[in-house]
Amino acid sequence: MELRIDFPKLPGGKSLMDMRRELDEVLEDDGWLLASGQEGEAGFVELELEDEKINPKYGIMAVKAYLQRAGFDKYTTMDLQGTKTRIFD
């Protein structure tokens, strides 16, 4: 199951590589990075969440909690199968 994160800017002091590394730690064996990119301050990260061994909702909740704790902008969104929501909704 693919999950896309779109952010208007990264939290202060973070680079895209920092975000990728931290998401990798959050997901452990429950998902992996597919793609990422940044143009100016805005960017995206696409993840594949493991859905054969565990329920992917745990990965979704872990990613959302990470984005909130890390101080991502309130307009950061998560898109799961065409349904886009803000991280604080």
Backbone as CSV, one residue per row, in Angstrom:
resi,resn,N_x,N_y,N_z,CA_x,CA_y,CA_z,C_x,C_y,C_z
1,MET,0.854,-1.165,0.000,0.000,0.000,0.000,0.904,1.234,0.000
2,GLU,0.691,2.133,-0.974,1.521,3.321,-1.088,0.964,4.473,-0.257
3,LEU,1.885,5.201,0.354,1.556,6.385,1.139,2.464,7.510,0.658
4,ARG,1.873,8.627,0.289,2.650,9.784,-0.170,2.500,10.912,0.833
5,ILE,3.619,11.510,1.189,3.652,12.665,2.088,4.079,13.864,1.255
6,ASP,3.277,14.925,1.276,3.632,16.183,0.612,3.790,17.245,1.690
7,PHE,4.941,17.912,1.680,5.186,18.942,2.688,5.530,20.267,2.021
8,PRO,4.998,21.395,2.584,5.335,22.705,2.033,6.754,23.137,2.398
9,LYS,7.241,22.652,3.529,8.615,22.917,3.951,8.978,21.928,5.050
10,LEU,10.268,21.712,5.211,10.751,20.823,6.273,10.873,21.613,7.567
11,PRO,10.737,20.942,8.708,10.946,21.634,9.985,12.368,22.185,10.047
12,GLY,12.564,23.245,10.792,13.867,23.893,10.915,14.994,22.920,11.212
13,GLY,16.060,23.031,10.428,17.244,22.213,10.668,17.211,20.828,10.048
14,LYS,16.083,20.409,9.488,15.991,19.071,8.883,16.269,19.148,7.386
15,SER,16.919,18.125,6.886,17.099,17.975,5.448,16.204,16.829,4.981
16,LEU,16.054,16.708,3.676,15.272,15.604,3.136,15.905,14.268,3.523
17,MET,17.216,14.202,3.548,17.900,12.972,3.951,17.622,12.635,5.414
18,ASP,17.552,13.660,6.287,17.191,13.432,7.699,15.800,12.812,7.785
19,MET,14.858,13.384,7.031,13.482,12.884,7.045,13.437,11.440,6.567
20,ARG,14.134,11.144,5.501,14.147,9.778,4.971,14.705,8.792,5.993
21,ARG,15.796,9.173,6.651,16.412,8.295,7.653,15.469,8.082,8.835
22,GLU,14.840,9.141,9.297,13.931,9.046,10.443,12.693,8.206,10.105
23,LEU,12.156,8.369,8.898,11.016,7.537,8.494,11.413,6.072,8.406
24,ASP,12.616,5.814,7.940,13.107,4.441,7.875,13.161,3.827,9.272
25,GLU,13.598,4.621,10.262,13.643,4.141,11.641,12.242,3.910,12.194
26,VAL,11.309,4.814,11.887,9.931,4.694,12.368,9.278,3.424,11.822
27,LEU,9.495,3.152,10.549,8.827,2.016,9.913,9.524,0.685,10.152
28,GLU,10.820,0.708,10.457,11.603,-0.515,10.651,11.341,-1.473,9.496
29,ASP,10.731,-2.629,9.752,10.453,-3.608,8.706,9.026,-3.513,8.174
30,ASP,8.298,-2.455,8.562,6.892,-2.333,8.198,6.666,-1.499,6.943
31,GLY,7.746,-1.030,6.318,7.613,-0.237,5.107,8.974,0.216,4.614
32,TRP,8.984,0.814,3.428,10.248,1.267,2.859,9.995,2.443,1.918
33,LEU,11.046,3.185,1.658,11.002,4.355,0.807,10.937,3.949,-0.663
34,LEU,10.055,4.604,-1.411,9.964,4.389,-2.852,10.609,5.529,-3.631
35,ALA,10.301,6.767,-3.226,10.802,7.934,-3.950,10.726,9.150,-3.038
36,SER,11.499,10.151,-3.383,11.430,11.422,-2.666,11.987,12.510,-3.570
37,GLY,11.615,13.726,-3.272,12.118,14.849,-4.042,11.790,16.150,-3.363
38,GLN,12.525,17.165,-3.755,12.311,18.478,-3.159,12.621,19.531,-4.211
39,GLU,11.741,20.534,-4.301,11.947,21.667,-5.178,11.716,22.914,-4.342
40,GLY,12.756,23.674,-4.129,12.662,24.787,-3.203,12.482,24.236,-1.797
41,GLU,11.520,24.755,-1.067,11.245,24.253,0.282,10.287,23.066,0.266
42,ALA,9.412,22.988,-0.734,8.380,21.945,-0.791,8.958,20.639,-1.321
43,GLY,8.316,19.542,-0.911,8.779,18.255,-1.387,7.798,17.146,-1.079
44,PHE,8.246,15.926,-1.357,7.401,14.758,-1.135,8.269,13.556,-0.786
45,VAL,7.625,12.584,-0.164,8.220,11.273,0.091,7.130,10.246,-0.186
46,GLU,7.459,9.211,-0.927,6.528,8.112,-1.171,7.056,6.868,-0.479
47,LEU,6.164,6.205,0.240,6.505,5.010,1.003,5.622,3.845,0.582
48,GLU,6.148,2.664,0.712,5.350,1.446,0.559,5.189,0.860,1.949
49,LEU,3.950,0.676,2.378,3.685,0.105,3.695,3.403,-1.378,3.552
50,GLU,4.033,-2.172,4.378,3.820,-3.623,4.392,2.370,-3.885,4.772
51,ASP,1.671,-4.669,3.976,0.280,-4.963,4.303,-0.028,-6.458,4.244
52,GLU,0.999,-7.272,4.068,0.763,-8.713,4.044,0.928,-9.346,5.418
53,LYS,1.858,-8.820,6.223,2.120,-9.403,7.541,1.370,-8.695,8.653
54,ILE,1.210,-7.373,8.500,0.530,-6.594,9.540,-0.475,-5.649,8.898
55,ASN,-1.356,-5.122,9.678,-2.337,-4.150,9.214,-1.597,-2.844,8.921
56,PRO,-1.729,-2.274,7.716,-0.987,-1.053,7.382,-1.407,0.162,8.193
57,LYS,-2.545,0.090,8.899,-2.964,1.255,9.681,-1.946,1.582,10.765
58,TYR,-1.207,0.585,11.250,-0.190,0.854,12.270,0.962,1.654,11.680
59,GLY,1.333,1.359,10.460,2.358,2.141,9.771,1.892,3.558,9.509
60,ILE,0.639,3.699,9.092,0.061,5.022,8.834,0.062,5.848,10.113
61,MET,-0.372,5.265,11.205,-0.413,5.971,12.489,0.995,6.346,12.955
62,ALA,1.964,5.469,12.748,3.341,5.745,13.150,3.931,6.896,12.339
63,VAL,3.665,6.911,11.043,4.164,7.988,10.193,3.509,9.311,10.577
64,LYS,2.206,9.308,10.794,1.487,10.530,11.172,2.015,11.072,12.504
65,ALA,2.215,10.206,13.468,2.747,10.626,14.768,4.153,11.206,14.616
66,TYR,4.980,10.588,13.773,6.332,11.109,13.527,6.261,12.523,12.957
67,LEU,5.408,12.735,11.943,5.307,14.045,11.309,4.847,15.115,12.296
68,GLN,3.918,14.764,13.158,3.435,15.711,14.160,4.521,16.037,15.182
69,ARG,5.180,15.002,15.710,6.240,15.212,16.716,7.431,15.979,16.152
70,ALA,7.754,15.735,14.895,8.920,16.367,14.277,8.671,17.836,13.937
71,GLY,7.436,18.279,14.046,7.125,19.691,13.825,6.880,20.068,12.376
72,PHE,6.353,19.138,11.587,6.053,19.459,10.200,4.908,20.463,10.128
73,ASP,4.904,21.253,9.088,3.908,22.289,8.839,2.497,21.691,8.867
74,LYS,1.532,22.459,9.360,0.157,21.963,9.475,-0.477,21.670,8.119
75,TYR,0.109,22.165,7.030,-0.409,21.901,5.692,0.246,20.686,5.042
76,THR,1.072,19.974,5.782,1.638,18.715,5.305,0.502,17.717,5.161
77,THR,0.490,16.986,4.053,-0.586,16.022,3.808,-0.045,14.614,3.608
78,MET,-0.907,13.672,3.885,-0.646,12.263,3.617,-1.712,11.804,2.631
79,ASP,-1.287,11.172,1.553,-2.206,10.685,0.524,-2.131,9.167,0.504
80,LEU,-3.240,8.549,0.823,-3.324,7.092,0.847,-4.405,6.660,-0.123
81,GLN,-4.010,6.042,-1.192,-4.930,5.549,-2.223,-5.895,6.631,-2.690
82,GLY,-5.378,7.825,-2.946,-6.193,8.912,-3.478,-6.932,9.731,-2.445
83,THR,-6.830,9.383,-1.174,-7.471,10.149,-0.113,-6.395,10.962,0.600
84,LYS,-6.482,12.287,0.438,-5.483,13.184,1.007,-6.023,13.817,2.283
85,THR,-5.238,13.746,3.358,-5.622,14.371,4.627,-4.427,15.107,5.202
86,ARG,-4.718,16.158,5.940,-3.660,16.879,6.639,-3.241,16.071,7.865
87,ILE,-2.002,16.274,8.308,-1.487,15.464,9.413,-2.112,15.804,10.753
88,PHE,-2.782,16.947,10.859,-3.423,17.306,12.123,-4.942,17.173,12.075
89,ASP,-5.477,16.536,11.041,-6.930,16.310,10.959,-7.314,15.073,11.731
